[in-house]
mmCIF file of C-alpha atoms in Angstrom:
data_model
loop_
_atom_site.group_PDB
_atom_site.id
_atom_site.type_symbol
_atom_site.label_atom_id
_atom_site.label_comp_id
_atom_site.label_asym_id
_atom_site.label_seq_id
_atom_site.Cartn_x
_atom_site.Cartn_y
_atom_site.Cartn_z
ATOM 1 C CA LYS A 21 0.000 0.000 0.000
ATOM 2 C CA ALA A 22 1.136 3.512 -0.683
ATOM 3 C CA GLY A 23 1.836 5.584 2.393
ATOM 4 C CA VAL A 24 0.434 8.924 3.427
ATOM 5 C CA THR A 25 1.245 11.631 0.902
ATOM 6 C CA GLN A 26 1.325 15.369 1.453
ATOM 7 C CA THR A 27 1.550 18.186 -1.045
ATOM 8 C CA PRO A 28 3.300 20.463 -1.473
ATOM 9 C CA ARG A 29 6.442 19.423 0.383
ATOM 10 C CA TYR A 30 7.769 22.969 0.679
ATOM 11 C CA LEU A 31 6.015 26.294 0.587
ATOM 12 C CA ILE A 32 7.077 29.904 1.025
ATOM 13 C CA LYS A 33 4.440 32.544 1.697
ATOM 14 C CA THR A 34 4.354 36.109 2.978
ATOM 15 C CA ARG A 35 2.495 37.462 5.974
ATOM 16 C CA GLY A 36 -1.183 38.006 5.384
ATOM 17 C CA GLN A 37 -1.506 35.413 2.639
ATOM 18 C CA GLN A 38 -3.426 32.196 2.979
ATOM 19 C CA VAL A 39 -2.277 28.660 2.255
ATOM 20 C CA THR A 40 -3.882 25.273 1.599
ATOM 21 C CA LEU A 41 -2.103 22.014 2.327
ATOM 22 C CA SER A 42 -3.257 18.626 1.111
ATOM 23 C CA CYS A 43 -3.056 15.137 2.590
ATOM 24 C CA SER A 44 -3.970 11.810 1.012
ATOM 25 C CA PRO A 45 -4.308 9.027 3.579
ATOM 26 C CA ILE A 46 -3.427 5.375 3.209
ATOM 27 C CA SER A 47 -6.046 3.591 1.114
ATOM 28 C CA GLY A 48 -8.897 2.443 3.316
ATOM 29 C CA HIS A 49 -8.101 4.818 6.156
ATOM 30 C CA ARG A 50 -10.915 7.130 7.128
ATOM 31 C CA SER A 51 -9.305 9.228 9.854
ATOM 32 C CA VAL A 52 -6.935 12.086 9.044
ATOM 33 C CA SER A 53 -5.252 14.181 11.714
ATOM 34 C CA TRP A 54 -3.082 17.269 11.348
ATOM 35 C CA TYR A 55 -0.173 18.323 13.541
ATOM 36 C CA GLN A 56 2.078 21.367 13.672
ATOM 37 C CA GLN A 57 5.738 21.018 14.625
ATOM 38 C CA THR A 58 7.829 24.017 15.647
ATOM 39 C CA PRO A 59 11.142 24.192 17.530
ATOM 40 C CA GLY A 60 9.533 26.097 20.380
ATOM 41 C CA GLN A 61 6.232 24.258 20.850
ATOM 42 C CA GLY A 62 7.096 20.799 19.588
ATOM 43 C CA LEU A 63 4.423 18.643 18.008
ATOM 44 C CA GLN A 64 0.901 19.904 18.576
ATOM 45 C CA PHE A 65 -2.431 18.485 17.482
ATOM 46 C CA LEU A 66 -4.496 20.693 15.184
ATOM 47 C CA PHE A 67 -7.604 18.671 14.337
ATOM 48 C CA GLU A 68 -8.890 15.296 13.216
ATOM 49 C CA TYR A 69 -11.418 14.400 10.546
ATOM 50 C CA PHE A 70 -13.290 11.141 10.282
ATOM 51 C CA SER A 71 -15.850 10.440 7.570
ATOM 52 C CA GLU A 72 -15.857 14.106 6.488
ATOM 53 C CA THR A 73 -16.628 15.345 10.025
ATOM 54 C CA GLN A 74 -14.303 17.095 12.417
ATOM 55 C CA ARG A 75 -14.108 14.755 15.375
ATOM 56 C CA ASN A 76 -11.516 16.525 17.495
ATOM 57 C CA LYS A 77 -9.872 19.926 17.631
ATOM 58 C CA GLY A 78 -6.751 21.285 19.285
ATOM 59 C CA ASN A 79 -6.112 24.731 20.733
ATOM 60 C CA PHE A 80 -5.400 26.727 17.617
ATOM 61 C CA PRO A 81 -7.028 29.975 16.436
ATOM 62 C CA GLY A 82 -9.833 29.975 13.912
ATOM 63 C CA ARG A 83 -7.383 30.924 11.154
ATOM 64 C CA PHE A 84 -6.582 27.223 11.028
ATOM 65 C CA SER A 85 -9.298 25.176 9.385
ATOM 66 C CA GLY A 86 -9.654 21.929 7.571
ATOM 67 C CA ARG A 87 -11.970 19.673 5.695
ATOM 68 C CA GLN A 88 -12.192 16.129 4.479
ATOM 69 C CA PHE A 89 -13.605 14.868 1.224
ATOM 70 C CA SER A 90 -15.618 11.745 0.538
ATOM 71 C CA ASN A 91 -12.470 9.914 -0.626
ATOM 72 C CA SER A 92 -10.893 10.693 2.803
ATOM 73 C CA ARG A 93 -8.392 13.161 1.354
ATOM 74 C CA SER A 94 -8.034 16.163 3.614
ATOM 75 C CA GLU A 95 -7.023 19.770 3.212
ATOM 76 C CA MET A 96 -5.834 22.210 5.812
ATOM 77 C CA ASN A 97 -6.116 25.954 5.333
ATOM 78 C CA VAL A 98 -4.379 28.747 7.191
ATOM 79 C CA SER A 99 -5.642 32.244 6.541
ATOM 80 C CA THR A 100 -3.909 35.553 7.259
ATOM 81 C CA LEU A 101 -0.526 33.937 7.754
ATOM 82 C CA GLU A 102 1.718 35.114 10.581
ATOM 83 C CA LEU A 103 5.463 34.643 10.998
ATOM 84 C CA GLY A 104 4.770 32.212 13.826
ATOM 85 C CA ASP A 105 2.929 29.884 11.465
ATOM 86 C CA SER A 106 6.259 28.836 9.972
ATOM 87 C CA ALA A 107 6.407 25.157 10.819
ATOM 88 C CA LEU A 108 6.418 21.590 9.599
ATOM 89 C CA TYR A 109 2.816 20.472 9.120
ATOM 90 C CA LEU A 110 2.323 16.746 9.453
ATOM 91 C CA CYS A 111 -0.661 14.698 8.491
ATOM 92 C CA ALA A 112 -1.454 11.296 9.976
ATOM 93 C CA SER A 113 -3.922 8.675 8.837
ATOM 94 C CA SER A 114 -5.447 5.757 10.652
ATOM 95 C CA PRO A 115 -8.247 3.304 9.933
ATOM 96 C CA GLY A 116 -10.539 5.212 12.270
ATOM 97 C CA TRP A 117 -12.547 2.177 13.230
ATOM 98 C CA GLY A 118 -11.253 2.382 16.761
ATOM 99 C CA GLN A 119 -13.591 5.328 17.219
ATOM 100 C CA GLY A 120 -11.107 6.936 19.523
ATOM 101 C CA THR A 121 -10.689 3.901 21.739
ATOM 102 C CA GLY A 122 -6.966 3.951 21.157
ATOM 103 C CA THR A 123 -6.817 0.886 18.976
ATOM 104 C CA ASP A 124 -5.776 2.794 15.868
ATOM 105 C CA THR A 125 -2.140 3.097 14.923
ATOM 106 C CA GLN A 126 -1.437 6.431 13.275
ATOM 107 C CA TYR A 127 0.837 6.699 10.238
ATOM 108 C CA PHE A 128 2.443 9.968 9.288
ATOM 109 C CA GLY A 129 3.180 11.576 5.964
ATOM 110 C CA PRO A 130 6.453 13.321 5.058
ATOM 111 C CA GLY A 131 5.107 16.749 6.006
ATOM 112 C CA THR A 132 4.843 20.163 4.394
ATOM 113 C CA ARG A 133 7.437 22.688 5.466
ATOM 114 C CA LEU A 134 5.858 26.147 5.454
ATOM 115 C CA THR A 135 7.967 29.272 5.677
ATOM 116 C CA VAL A 136 6.241 32.610 6.233
ATOM 117 C CA LEU A 137 8.281 35.699 5.361
ATOM 118 C CA GLY B 14 -4.864 17.632 29.408
ATOM 119 C CA ILE B 15 -2.441 14.770 29.614
ATOM 120 C CA GLN B 16 1.255 15.584 30.012
ATOM 121 C CA VAL B 17 4.070 13.587 28.411
ATOM 122 C CA GLU B 18 7.700 13.920 29.448
ATOM 123 C CA GLN B 19 10.656 12.258 27.792
ATOM 124 C CA SER B 20 14.146 11.786 29.138
ATOM 125 C CA PRO B 21 16.906 12.368 28.530
ATOM 126 C CA PRO B 22 16.448 15.279 26.123
ATOM 127 C CA ASP B 23 19.763 14.513 24.436
ATOM 128 C CA LEU B 24 21.826 11.360 24.163
ATOM 129 C CA ILE B 25 25.225 10.841 22.567
ATOM 130 C CA LEU B 26 26.266 7.238 21.980
ATOM 131 C CA GLN B 27 29.232 5.459 20.579
ATOM 132 C CA GLU B 28 28.329 3.015 17.838
ATOM 133 C CA GLY B 29 27.606 -0.369 19.352
ATOM 134 C CA ALA B 30 26.402 0.973 22.692
ATOM 135 C CA ASN B 31 23.016 0.250 24.253
ATOM 136 C CA SER B 32 20.609 2.892 25.537
ATOM 137 C CA THR B 33 17.242 3.372 27.217
ATOM 138 C CA LEU B 34 14.832 6.210 26.507
ATOM 139 C CA ARG B 35 12.028 6.943 28.937
ATOM 140 C CA CYS B 36 8.518 8.355 28.509
ATOM 141 C CA ASN B 37 6.382 9.334 31.512
ATOM 142 C CA PHE B 38 2.731 10.289 31.176
ATOM 143 C CA SER B 39 0.446 11.936 33.676
ATOM 144 C CA ASP B 40 -2.793 9.983 33.237
ATOM 145 C CA SER B 41 -4.163 6.718 31.917
ATOM 146 C CA VAL B 42 -3.781 6.147 28.199
ATOM 147 C CA ASN B 43 -5.384 3.864 25.668
ATOM 148 C CA ASN B 44 -2.722 4.274 23.011
ATOM 149 C CA LEU B 45 1.029 4.813 23.135
ATOM 150 C CA GLN B 46 3.270 4.980 20.107
ATOM 151 C CA TRP B 47 7.000 5.459 19.672
ATOM 152 C CA PHE B 48 8.285 7.261 16.585
ATOM 153 C CA HIS B 49 11.647 8.012 15.052
ATOM 154 C CA GLN B 50 11.838 11.305 13.173
ATOM 155 C CA ASN B 51 14.296 11.162 10.317
ATOM 156 C CA PRO B 52 16.402 14.152 9.187
ATOM 157 C CA TRP B 53 13.764 15.049 6.587
ATOM 158 C CA GLY B 54 11.076 15.325 9.231
ATOM 159 C CA GLN B 55 9.054 12.198 8.621
ATOM 160 C CA LEU B 56 7.812 10.328 11.664
ATOM 161 C CA ILE B 57 8.473 6.627 11.315
ATOM 162 C CA ASN B 58 6.361 4.253 13.397
ATOM 163 C CA LEU B 59 8.419 2.110 15.726
ATOM 164 C CA PHE B 60 5.882 0.616 18.114
ATOM 165 C CA TYR B 61 2.218 0.719 19.011
ATOM 166 C CA ILE B 62 2.446 -0.324 22.649
ATOM 167 C CA PRO B 63 -0.248 0.766 25.118
ATOM 168 C CA SER B 64 0.945 -2.005 27.446
ATOM 169 C CA GLY B 65 3.360 -4.910 27.541
ATOM 170 C CA THR B 66 6.610 -5.531 25.705
ATOM 171 C CA LYS B 67 7.432 -5.705 22.009
ATOM 172 C CA GLN B 68 10.615 -6.255 20.082
ATOM 173 C CA ASN B 69 11.596 -5.407 16.530
ATOM 174 C CA GLY B 70 15.173 -6.217 15.664
ATOM 175 C CA ARG B 71 17.534 -4.160 17.787
ATOM 176 C CA LEU B 72 14.692 -2.108 19.202
ATOM 177 C CA SER B 73 12.333 -3.100 21.955
ATOM 178 C CA ALA B 74 9.774 -1.263 24.047
ATOM 179 C CA THR B 75 7.997 -1.824 27.324
ATOM 180 C CA THR B 76 4.989 0.049 28.652
ATOM 181 C CA VAL B 77 3.882 -0.254 32.270
ATOM 182 C CA ALA B 78 0.500 1.424 32.040
ATOM 183 C CA THR B 79 -0.280 1.129 35.760
ATOM 184 C CA GLU B 80 2.871 3.093 36.584
ATOM 185 C CA ARG B 81 2.451 5.475 33.628
ATOM 186 C CA TYR B 82 5.729 5.039 31.826
ATOM 187 C CA SER B 83 7.204 3.473 28.736
ATOM 188 C CA LEU B 84 10.789 2.588 27.839
ATOM 189 C CA LEU B 85 12.424 2.285 24.450
ATOM 190 C CA TYR B 86 15.595 0.201 24.274
ATOM 191 C CA ILE B 87 18.137 0.546 21.518
ATOM 192 C CA SER B 88 20.751 -2.191 21.454
ATOM 193 C CA SER B 89 24.003 -2.261 19.471
ATOM 194 C CA SER B 90 23.322 1.261 18.204
ATOM 195 C CA GLN B 91 24.219 2.240 14.652
ATOM 196 C CA THR B 92 24.755 5.656 13.096
ATOM 197 C CA THR B 93 21.451 5.240 11.278
ATOM 198 C CA ASP B 94 19.706 5.270 14.667
ATOM 199 C CA SER B 95 20.512 8.971 14.991
ATOM 200 C CA GLY B 96 17.530 11.291 15.027
ATOM 201 C CA VAL B 97 14.770 12.316 17.374
ATOM 202 C CA TYR B 98 12.624 9.746 19.146
ATOM 203 C CA PHE B 99 9.126 10.711 20.187
ATOM 204 C CA CYS B 100 6.652 9.085 22.476
ATOM 205 C CA ALA B 101 2.977 9.964 21.900
ATOM 206 C CA VAL B 102 -0.132 8.956 23.807
ATOM 207 C CA GLU B 103 -3.899 9.055 23.445
ATOM 208 C CA SER B 104 -6.079 9.745 26.431
ATOM 209 C CA PRO B 105 -9.410 7.887 26.758
ATOM 210 C CA LYS B 106 -10.845 11.242 27.834
ATOM 211 C CA ALA B 107 -10.268 12.738 24.378
ATOM 212 C CA ALA B 108 -12.772 12.153 21.590
ATOM 213 C CA GLY B 109 -11.457 10.533 18.462
ATOM 214 C CA ASN B 110 -7.787 10.155 17.619
ATOM 215 C CA LYS B 111 -5.585 12.776 19.245
ATOM 216 C CA LEU B 112 -1.949 12.104 19.987
ATOM 217 C CA THR B 113 -0.150 14.146 22.644
ATOM 218 C CA PHE B 114 3.582 14.134 22.059
ATOM 219 C CA GLY B 115 6.480 14.344 24.445
ATOM 220 C CA GLY B 116 9.339 16.727 23.794
ATOM 221 C CA GLY B 117 11.483 14.029 22.220
ATOM 222 C CA THR B 118 14.944 12.583 22.826
ATOM 223 C CA ARG B 119 17.595 13.644 20.332
ATOM 224 C CA VAL B 120 20.006 10.769 19.756
ATOM 225 C CA LEU B 121 23.379 11.066 18.078
ATOM 226 C CA VAL B 122 25.305 7.873 17.406
ATOM 227 C CA LYS B 123 28.973 8.473 16.659
ATOM 228 C CA PRO B 124 31.008 6.043 14.521
#
C-alpha cells in the first residue's frame, strides 16, 4: 500500500496570505489528523477528521481550518498567515474504526514545510 | 490535558552501545506509540504499545501502564539510529484520535 502523501512538500508565503495544504491518507483509512511542529512548541495536534466530520480539535485559532472529502483526502487551510505559522505540518492517517478507543495506529506523511516571510 | 515527558532530552552514543529512553505520562492512556523522526522530518512508526513488551530487531519497548511510563531500548546502536525519538499517547478522555507528544529525545550515534 502507498503511504500517506502530502503536497506540497515545501512552501514559502508572505504574511497576510493564505495557504492550503493537502493530505492523502493510506487507502482504506478514514481518519486524518493534522499536527504542527515548531522548535519552540514541539508537536501539537491541530484537528482530526473522520468520515468528512471534524471529530476533534486542538487549541489553535480559527485561522486554522480543515476539511475532508468523501475519498478521505483532507485539506488544511491557514488564513492571514503570521510569521509564527512557519512550521512543519504533518498529516497522519489511521483506519478510524477504533472510534477513539486507542486501537488505531497512526501513520504519518512526510510533512509540508511552510515558511512565512 | 495529559502531560508527556521524555528523558533524557539529548543522548550521545558510541556506535555499538546500548541505551534506554524513557517516557512518563500523567494519566491513563489507551494508546502509546514510539516514533523516530528522520532528518527530513518524517515520523516513522516504531511501536504501538499501550501495554506490555514488544521487540523489533535491535529495538524493543515496554509500557507499564499502571505506573504510567514506557521505555524504548536501543541495542548495538548504529549511526542510522541517529535522530529524534518521540513518544505519543492518546487519552481515553479525548474524543477521536488525538496524539499528545512528548518533547522528544535527540540521539546522536557516533562512529
